[in-house]
PDB file of C-alpha atoms in Angstrom:
ATOM      1  CA  MET A   1       0.000   0.000   0.000  1.00 65.00           C
ATOM      2  CA  GLU A   2       2.858   2.358   0.821  1.00 64.00           C
ATOM      3  CA  ARG A   3       4.536   1.570  -2.514  1.00 60.00           C
ATOM      4  CA  GLN A   4       1.284   2.271  -4.401  1.00 60.00           C
ATOM      5  CA  LYS A   5       0.823   5.549  -2.500  1.00 62.00           C
ATOM      6  CA  LYS A   6       4.302   6.652  -3.519  1.00 58.00           C
ATOM      7  CA  LEU A   7       3.619   5.596  -7.119  1.00 56.00           C
ATOM      8  CA  ASP A   8       0.410   7.664  -7.123  1.00 60.00           C
ATOM      9  CA  ASN A   9       2.335  10.695  -5.839  1.00 58.00           C
ATOM     10  CA  ALA A  10       4.999  10.157  -8.497  1.00 57.00           C
ATOM     11  CA  GLY A  11       2.258   9.902 -11.133  1.00 57.00           C
ATOM     12  CA  ASN A  12       0.695  13.177 -10.027  1.00 57.00           C
ATOM     13  CA  LEU A  13       4.097  14.850 -10.195  1.00 57.00           C
ATOM     14  CA  THR A  14       4.667  13.468 -13.691  1.00 61.00           C
ATOM     15  CA  VAL A  15       1.330  14.824 -14.921  1.00 58.00           C
ATOM     16  CA  SER A  16       2.394  18.355 -14.034  1.00 57.00           C
ATOM     17  CA  LEU A  17       5.659  17.921 -15.947  1.00 64.00           C
ATOM     18  CA  VAL A  18       4.326  16.336 -19.145  1.00 65.00           C
ATOM     19  CA  HIS A  19       3.160  19.621 -20.681  1.00 56.00           C
ATOM     20  CA  GLU A  20       6.479  21.416 -20.068  1.00 62.00           C
ATOM     21  CA  VAL A  21       8.523  18.460 -21.325  1.00 72.00           C
ATOM     22  CA  LYS A  22       6.430  18.320 -24.492  1.00 68.00           C
ATOM     23  CA  ASN A  23       7.029  22.020 -25.207  1.00 66.00           C
ATOM     24  CA  THR A  24      10.777  21.711 -24.620  1.00 74.00           C
ATOM     25  CA  LEU A  25      10.927  18.586 -26.797  1.00 73.00           C
ATOM     26  CA  GLN A  26       9.343  20.459 -29.692  1.00 72.00           C
ATOM     27  CA  ILE A  27      12.159  23.017 -29.500  1.00 76.00           C
ATOM     28  CA  ILE A  28      14.840  20.286 -29.414  1.00 80.00           C
ATOM     29  CA  ASN A  29      13.296  18.443 -32.367  1.00 76.00           C
ATOM     30  CA  GLY A  30      12.911  21.676 -34.331  1.00 80.00           C
ATOM     31  CA  PHE A  31      16.553  22.710 -33.988  1.00 78.00           C
ATOM     32  CA  SER A  32      17.680  19.129 -34.625  1.00 81.00           C
ATOM     33  CA  LYS A  33      15.941  19.197 -38.022  1.00 81.00           C
ATOM     34  CA  LEU A  34      17.550  22.557 -38.823  1.00 81.00           C
ATOM     35  CA  LEU A  35      20.990  21.145 -37.987  1.00 83.00           C
ATOM     36  CA  ASN A  36      20.592  18.482 -40.671  1.00 77.00           C
ATOM     37  CA  GLU A  37      20.092  21.210 -43.258  1.00 80.00           C
ATOM     38  CA  LEU A  38      23.481  22.798 -42.536  1.00 83.00           C
ATOM     39  CA  PRO A  39      25.884  22.014 -45.414  1.00 82.00           C
ATOM     40  CA  SER A  40      28.905  22.440 -43.110  1.00 82.00           C
ATOM     41  CA  LEU A  41      27.785  19.780 -40.588  1.00 82.00           C
ATOM     42  CA  PRO A  42      30.486  17.042 -40.510  1.00 85.00           C
ATOM     43  CA  SER A  43      29.591  13.348 -40.729  1.00 83.00           C
ATOM     44  CA  GLU A  44      30.265  12.834 -37.016  1.00 83.00           C
ATOM     45  CA  GLY A  45      27.905  15.709 -36.229  1.00 84.00           C
ATOM     46  CA  LYS A  46      25.225  14.153 -38.443  1.00 82.00           C
ATOM     47  CA  LYS A  47      25.618  10.868 -36.561  1.00 82.00           C
ATOM     48  CA  MET A  48      25.226  12.632 -33.199  1.00 84.00           C
ATOM     49  CA  ASN A  49      22.226  14.556 -34.486  1.00 82.00           C
ATOM     50  CA  ALA A  50      20.624  11.299 -35.637  1.00 83.00           C
ATOM     51  CA  MET A  51      21.001   9.978 -32.081  1.00 81.00           C
ATOM     52  CA  ILE A  52      19.328  13.144 -30.748  1.00 85.00           C
ATOM     53  CA  GLN A  53      16.428  12.607 -33.155  1.00 83.00           C
ATOM     54  CA  THR A  54      16.090   8.941 -32.164  1.00 82.00           C
ATOM     55  CA  ALA A  55      16.039   9.814 -28.457  1.00 82.00           C
ATOM     56  CA  GLY A  56      13.617  12.665 -29.156  1.00 81.00           C
ATOM     57  CA  GLN A  57      11.292  10.339 -31.042  1.00 79.00           C
ATOM     58  CA  GLN A  58      11.337   7.853 -28.149  1.00 76.00           C
ATOM     59  CA  LEU A  59      10.516  10.617 -25.663  1.00 78.00           C
ATOM     60  CA  ASP A  60       7.749  11.916 -27.914  1.00 78.00           C
ATOM     61  CA  GLU A  61       6.191   8.436 -28.147  1.00 77.00           C
ATOM     62  CA  LEU A  62       6.542   8.021 -24.386  1.00 74.00           C
ATOM     63  CA  ILE A  63       4.694  11.288 -23.756  1.00 74.00           C
ATOM     64  CA  LYS A  64       1.913  10.308 -26.179  1.00 73.00           C
ATOM     65  CA  ASN A  65       1.510   6.888 -24.552  1.00 67.00           C
ATOM     66  CA  TYR A  66       1.534   8.353 -21.060  1.00 66.00           C
ATOM     67  CA  THR A  67      -1.044  10.997 -22.012  1.00 67.00           C
ATOM     68  CA  GLU A  68      -3.326   8.305 -23.459  1.00 65.00           C
ATOM     69  CA  TYR A  69      -2.875   6.241 -20.310  1.00 62.00           C
ATOM     70  CA  LEU A  70      -3.890   9.195 -18.137  1.00 58.00           C
ATOM     71  CA  LYS A  71      -7.020   9.716 -20.236  1.00 60.00           C
ATOM     72  CA  ASP A  72      -8.143   6.116 -20.775  1.00 59.00           C
ATOM     73  CA  LYS A  73      -6.325   4.251 -17.981  1.00 61.00           C
ATOM     74  CA  SER A  74      -5.236   1.664 -20.533  1.00 67.00           C
ATOM     75  CA  ILE A  75      -2.128   0.778 -22.530  1.00 80.00           C
ATOM     76  CA  ASP A  76      -2.158  -0.101 -26.230  1.00 84.00           C
ATOM     77  CA  PHE A  77      -0.719  -3.582 -26.797  1.00 90.00           C
ATOM     78  CA  LYS A  78       0.151  -5.348 -30.037  1.00 90.00           C
ATOM     79  CA  MET A  79       2.463  -8.103 -31.303  1.00 92.00           C
ATOM     80  CA  VAL A  80       5.998  -6.716 -31.559  1.00 94.00           C
ATOM     81  CA  ASP A  81       9.517  -8.082 -31.995  1.00 95.00           C
ATOM     82  CA  LEU A  82      11.229  -8.029 -28.601  1.00 95.00           C
ATOM     83  CA  ASN A  83      14.688  -8.438 -30.148  1.00 95.00           C
ATOM     84  CA  GLU A  84      14.153  -5.282 -32.181  1.00 95.00           C
ATOM     85  CA  ILE A  85      12.995  -3.358 -29.110  1.00 95.00           C
ATOM     86  CA  ILE A  86      16.081  -4.375 -27.099  1.00 96.00           C
ATOM     87  CA  GLU A  87      18.417  -3.476 -29.972  1.00 95.00           C
ATOM     88  CA  GLN A  88      16.783  -0.043 -30.283  1.00 91.00           C
ATOM     89  CA  ALA A  89      17.123   0.464 -26.512  1.00 92.00           C
ATOM     90  CA  ILE A  90      20.844  -0.323 -26.747  1.00 94.00           C
ATOM     91  CA  ASP A  91      21.206   2.212 -29.586  1.00 89.00           C
ATOM     92  CA  ILE A  92      19.399   4.911 -27.572  1.00 85.00           C
ATOM     93  CA  SER A  93      21.652   4.128 -24.592  1.00 88.00           C
ATOM     94  CA  GLU A  94      24.859   4.501 -26.614  1.00 86.00           C
ATOM     95  CA  GLU A  95      25.886   7.823 -25.042  1.00 82.00           C
ATOM     96  CA  PHE A  96      25.947   6.709 -21.402  1.00 83.00           C
ATOM     97  CA  ILE A  97      27.250   3.261 -22.390  1.00 90.00           C
ATOM     98  CA  LYS A  98      30.313   4.947 -23.898  1.00 88.00           C
ATOM     99  CA  ARG A  99      30.554   7.507 -21.094  1.00 86.00           C
ATOM    100  CA  ASN A 100      30.869   4.700 -18.548  1.00 89.00           C
ATOM    101  CA  SER A 101      33.172   2.558 -20.753  1.00 92.00           C
ATOM    102  CA  VAL A 102      30.694  -0.329 -20.741  1.00 93.00           C
ATOM    103  CA  VAL A 103      30.384  -3.204 -23.209  1.00 94.00           C
ATOM    104  CA  VAL A 104      26.801  -4.376 -23.811  1.00 95.00           C
ATOM    105  CA  THR A 105      26.246  -7.813 -25.317  1.00 95.00           C
ATOM    106  CA  PHE A 106      22.858  -9.004 -26.528  1.00 96.00           C
ATOM    107  CA  ASP A 107      22.617 -12.793 -26.625  1.00 93.00           C
ATOM    108  CA  LYS A 108      19.498 -13.656 -28.631  1.00 89.00           C
ATOM    109  CA  LYS A 109      18.621 -17.295 -29.296  1.00 86.00           C
ATOM    110  CA  TYR A 110      15.949 -16.519 -31.876  1.00 86.00           C
ATOM    111  CA  ARG A 111      16.076 -14.315 -34.974  1.00 86.00           C
ATOM    112  CA  THR A 112      12.692 -12.831 -34.044  1.00 90.00           C
ATOM    113  CA  LEU A 113      10.944 -12.991 -30.686  1.00 93.00           C
ATOM    114  CA  LYS A 114       7.319 -11.951 -30.884  1.00 92.00           C
ATOM    115  CA  THR A 115       5.483 -10.790 -27.785  1.00 92.00           C
ATOM    116  CA  TYR A 116       2.258  -8.942 -26.976  1.00 91.00           C
ATOM    117  CA  ALA A 117       3.436  -5.604 -25.600  1.00 92.00           C
ATOM    118  CA  ASN A 118       3.601  -1.825 -25.819  1.00 91.00           C
ATOM    119  CA  GLN A 119       6.769  -1.130 -27.768  1.00 90.00           C
ATOM    120  CA  THR A 120       7.418   2.403 -26.455  1.00 87.00           C
ATOM    121  CA  TYR A 121       7.018   1.543 -22.789  1.00 88.00           C
ATOM    122  CA  LEU A 122       8.988  -1.692 -23.039  1.00 92.00           C
ATOM    123  CA  LYS A 123      11.810   0.078 -24.860  1.00 90.00           C
ATOM    124  CA  GLN A 124      12.011   2.620 -22.040  1.00 87.00           C
ATOM    125  CA  VAL A 125      12.154  -0.226 -19.521  1.00 92.00           C
ATOM    126  CA  PHE A 126      15.290  -1.564 -21.202  1.00 94.00           C
ATOM    127  CA  VAL A 127      16.819   1.912 -21.521  1.00 90.00           C
ATOM    128  CA  ASN A 128      16.349   2.437 -17.778  1.00 89.00           C
ATOM    129  CA  LEU A 129      17.864  -0.949 -16.911  1.00 93.00           C
ATOM    130  CA  ILE A 130      20.858  -0.407 -19.194  1.00 93.00           C
ATOM    131  CA  LYS A 131      21.418   3.068 -17.729  1.00 89.00           C
ATOM    132  CA  ASN A 132      21.192   1.755 -14.153  1.00 88.00           C
ATOM    133  CA  SER A 133      23.650  -1.043 -14.871  1.00 90.00           C
ATOM    134  CA  SER A 134      26.018   1.326 -16.707  1.00 90.00           C
ATOM    135  CA  GLU A 135      26.240   3.487 -13.588  1.00 87.00           C
ATOM    136  CA  ALA A 136      26.704   0.547 -11.186  1.00 85.00           C
ATOM    137  CA  PHE A 137      30.405  -0.099 -11.714  1.00 90.00           C
ATOM    138  CA  PRO A 138      33.078   0.771  -9.154  1.00 87.00           C
ATOM    139  CA  ILE A 139      35.544   3.329 -10.490  1.00 87.00           C
ATOM    140  CA  GLU A 140      38.443   0.901 -10.284  1.00 87.00           C
ATOM    141  CA  ARG A 141      36.658  -1.947 -12.136  1.00 88.00           C
ATOM    142  CA  SER A 142      38.044  -2.535 -15.619  1.00 87.00           C
ATOM    143  CA  ASP A 143      35.697  -5.423 -16.483  1.00 90.00           C
ATOM    144  CA  ARG A 144      32.544  -3.439 -17.300  1.00 92.00           C
ATOM    145  CA  ILE A 145      30.101  -5.794 -18.975  1.00 95.00           C
ATOM    146  CA  ILE A 146      26.327  -5.969 -19.351  1.00 96.00           C
ATOM    147  CA  ILE A 147      24.877  -9.141 -20.856  1.00 96.00           C
ATOM    148  CA  ILE A 148      21.265  -9.193 -22.011  1.00 97.00           C
ATOM    149  CA  SER A 149      19.821 -12.568 -22.979  1.00 96.00           C
ATOM    150  CA  THR A 150      16.375 -13.827 -23.937  1.00 95.00           C
ATOM    151  CA  ASP A 151      14.755 -17.241 -23.893  1.00 93.00           C
ATOM    152  CA  ILE A 152      11.310 -18.851 -24.153  1.00 92.00           C
ATOM    153  CA  GLN A 153       9.880 -21.251 -21.595  1.00 91.00           C
ATOM    154  CA  ILE A 154       6.536 -22.653 -22.791  1.00 87.00           C
ATOM    155  CA  ASP A 155       4.594 -19.395 -23.429  1.00 87.00           C
ATOM    156  CA  LYS A 156       6.712 -17.111 -21.270  1.00 92.00           C
ATOM    157  CA  ILE A 157       9.663 -14.950 -22.299  1.00 95.00           C
ATOM    158  CA  ILE A 158      12.624 -14.782 -19.947  1.00 95.00           C
ATOM    159  CA  ILE A 159      14.885 -11.719 -20.179  1.00 96.00           C
ATOM    160  CA  ASP A 160      18.076 -11.711 -18.116  1.00 97.00           C
ATOM    161  CA  PHE A 161      20.147  -8.611 -17.349  1.00 95.00           C
ATOM    162  CA  ILE A 162      23.537  -9.510 -15.893  1.00 95.00           C
ATOM    163  CA  ASP A 163      26.208  -6.916 -15.104  1.00 95.00           C
ATOM    164  CA  SER A 164      29.616  -6.997 -13.440  1.00 93.00           C
ATOM    165  CA  GLY A 165      28.884  -3.976 -11.245  1.00 91.00           C
ATOM    166  CA  LYS A 166      29.154  -3.366  -7.525  1.00 91.00           C
ATOM    167  CA  GLY A 167      25.971  -5.256  -6.651  1.00 91.00           C
ATOM    168  CA  ILE A 168      22.895  -4.579  -4.517  1.00 91.00           C
ATOM    169  CA  PRO A 169      22.750  -5.423  -0.780  1.00 91.00           C
ATOM    170  CA  THR A 170      20.382  -8.343  -0.141  1.00 91.00           C
ATOM    171  CA  ASP A 171      18.158  -6.224   2.119  1.00 90.00           C
ATOM    172  CA  ASN A 172      17.532  -3.828  -0.788  1.00 89.00           C
ATOM    173  CA  TRP A 173      16.477  -6.341  -3.443  1.00 90.00           C
ATOM    174  CA  GLU A 174      12.825  -5.390  -2.991  1.00 87.00           C
ATOM    175  CA  SER A 175      13.125  -1.763  -1.901  1.00 85.00           C
ATOM    176  CA  ILE A 176      14.979  -0.690  -5.082  1.00 85.00           C
ATOM    177  CA  PHE A 177      11.575  -0.864  -6.787  1.00 85.00           C
ATOM    178  CA  ASP A 178      10.041   1.577  -4.289  1.00 81.00           C
ATOM    179  CA  PRO A 179       9.611   5.190  -5.483  1.00 67.00           C
ATOM    180  CA  PHE A 180      12.108   7.776  -4.227  1.00 65.00           C
ATOM    181  CA  THR A 181      14.588   5.078  -3.150  1.00 64.00           C
ATOM    182  CA  SER A 182      18.037   5.604  -4.642  1.00 62.00           C
ATOM    183  CA  SER A 183      21.660   4.992  -3.672  1.00 62.00           C
ATOM    184  CA  LYS A 184      22.820   7.677  -6.124  1.00 60.00           C
ATOM    185  CA  LYS A 185      23.668  11.125  -4.834  1.00 59.00           C
ATOM    186  CA  ASP A 186      21.525  12.878  -7.445  1.00 58.00           C
ATOM    187  CA  GLY A 187      19.073  10.031  -8.072  1.00 52.00           C
ATOM    188  CA  LEU A 188      15.308  10.520  -7.731  1.00 55.00           C
ATOM    189  CA  GLY A 189      14.577   6.818  -7.321  1.00 61.00           C
ATOM    190  CA  LEU A 190      11.878   6.758 -10.021  1.00 68.00           C
ATOM    191  CA  GLY A 191      13.551   4.668 -12.747  1.00 77.00           C
ATOM    192  CA  LEU A 192      13.129   1.174 -11.302  1.00 86.00           C
ATOM    193  CA  PRO A 193       9.604   1.857  -9.921  1.00 84.00           C
ATOM    194  CA  PHE A 194       8.637   2.891 -13.468  1.00 83.00           C
ATOM    195  CA  VAL A 195      10.193  -0.330 -14.774  1.00 89.00           C
ATOM    196  CA  LYS A 196       8.301  -2.487 -12.269  1.00 91.00           C
ATOM    197  CA  ASN A 197       5.003  -0.724 -12.941  1.00 86.00           C
ATOM    198  CA  ILE A 198       5.315  -1.188 -16.718  1.00 88.00           C
ATOM    199  CA  ILE A 199       6.249  -4.863 -16.348  1.00 93.00           C
ATOM    200  CA  PHE A 200       3.203  -5.371 -14.100  1.00 91.00           C
ATOM    201  CA  GLU A 201       1.014  -3.647 -16.727  1.00 89.00           C
ATOM    202  CA  HIS A 202       2.329  -6.287 -19.161  1.00 92.00           C
ATOM    203  CA  ARG A 203       1.203  -9.016 -16.711  1.00 92.00           C
ATOM    204  CA  GLY A 204       4.844  -9.849 -16.055  1.00 94.00           C
ATOM    205  CA  ASP A 205       7.301  -9.814 -13.189  1.00 95.00           C
ATOM    206  CA  ILE A 206      10.770  -8.449 -12.471  1.00 95.00           C
ATOM    207  CA  LYS A 207      13.086  -9.490  -9.655  1.00 95.00           C
ATOM    208  CA  VAL A 208      16.679  -9.561  -8.500  1.00 95.00           C
ATOM    209  CA  VAL A 209      17.833 -13.163  -8.943  1.00 96.00           C
ATOM    210  CA  ASP A 210      21.295 -12.684  -7.491  1.00 95.00           C
ATOM    211  CA  SER A 211      23.654  -9.874  -6.544  1.00 94.00           C
ATOM    212  CA  SER A 212      27.067  -9.553  -4.979  1.00 93.00           C
ATOM    213  CA  SER A 213      30.162  -7.374  -5.182  1.00 90.00           C
ATOM    214  CA  LYS A 214      30.878  -9.083  -8.521  1.00 91.00           C
ATOM    215  CA  GLY A 215      27.632  -8.048 -10.183  1.00 93.00           C
ATOM    216  CA  THR A 216      23.853  -8.254 -10.372  1.00 95.00           C
ATOM    217  CA  HIS A 217      21.408 -10.529 -12.166  1.00 96.00           C
ATOM    218  CA  ILE A 218      17.934  -9.091 -12.795  1.00 96.00           C
ATOM    219  CA  GLN A 219      15.277 -11.184 -14.527  1.00 97.00           C
ATOM    220  CA  ILE A 220      12.097 -10.156 -16.319  1.00 97.00           C
ATOM    221  CA  ILE A 221       9.337 -12.630 -17.116  1.00 96.00           C
ATOM    222  CA  LEU A 222       6.716 -11.668 -19.709  1.00 94.00           C
ATOM    223  CA  PRO A 223       3.768 -13.574 -21.174  1.00 91.00           C
ATOM    224  CA  GLN A 224       4.445 -14.140 -24.855  1.00 87.00           C
ATOM    225  CA  TYR A 225       0.816 -13.930 -25.945  1.00 79.00           C
ATOM    226  CA  SER A 226      -2.234 -11.953 -24.846  1.00 72.00           C
ATOM    227  CA  PHE A 227      -3.919 -15.152 -23.644  1.00 60.00           C
ATOM    228  CA  SER A 228      -0.909 -16.626 -21.809  1.00 60.00           C
ATOM    229  CA  ASP A 229      -1.455 -17.554 -18.164  1.00 58.00           C
ATOM    230  CA  PHE A 230       0.904 -16.085 -15.614  1.00 54.00           C
TER     231      PHE A 230
END
């Protein structure tokens, strides 16, 4: 009940920010399009600008989905390719992956992996998890690896996130999903609660399987089809 109360407060706060974020995003997208028209823009600048546009598009879709959810209290689901969503999330996360000198490996057992989901929300889930893992490495650690793998068990999809970071204390395995709980100095503690809420909306589950000073293993379980039991 306390977790839900905090989530409701976080939701109310988000509502008040959506309008301002949307206005600012329009400015970013507008100038990004103008940059592409500059004949003097070098190839590296064009590549960076393309990343800005991709991130801007994801944020725009996220705002649209969230606005629809606030109005209708429902999320639009359809059959999507999970592999494609994860790959796009890795691309969006490229800046802070590089900033933290992290290597991300995606181990996919199937060429395509269809699931009944909301692509925009699920993509943001993976972006948040990649970002969290990228920032979880001790300064002195040279082995900075994140492994994402997927598998199917009957009609359920298993997604494993394994990093070689500093780990999560056992007592915090559940509380990290509580709003406004963060070990980061400037963290708001809203990323993982958002992740958990979206996974629940997909009739799935997320949990810490294992964690130590050598790294953390987080697992997501999703129903593959709209009619799958969970």
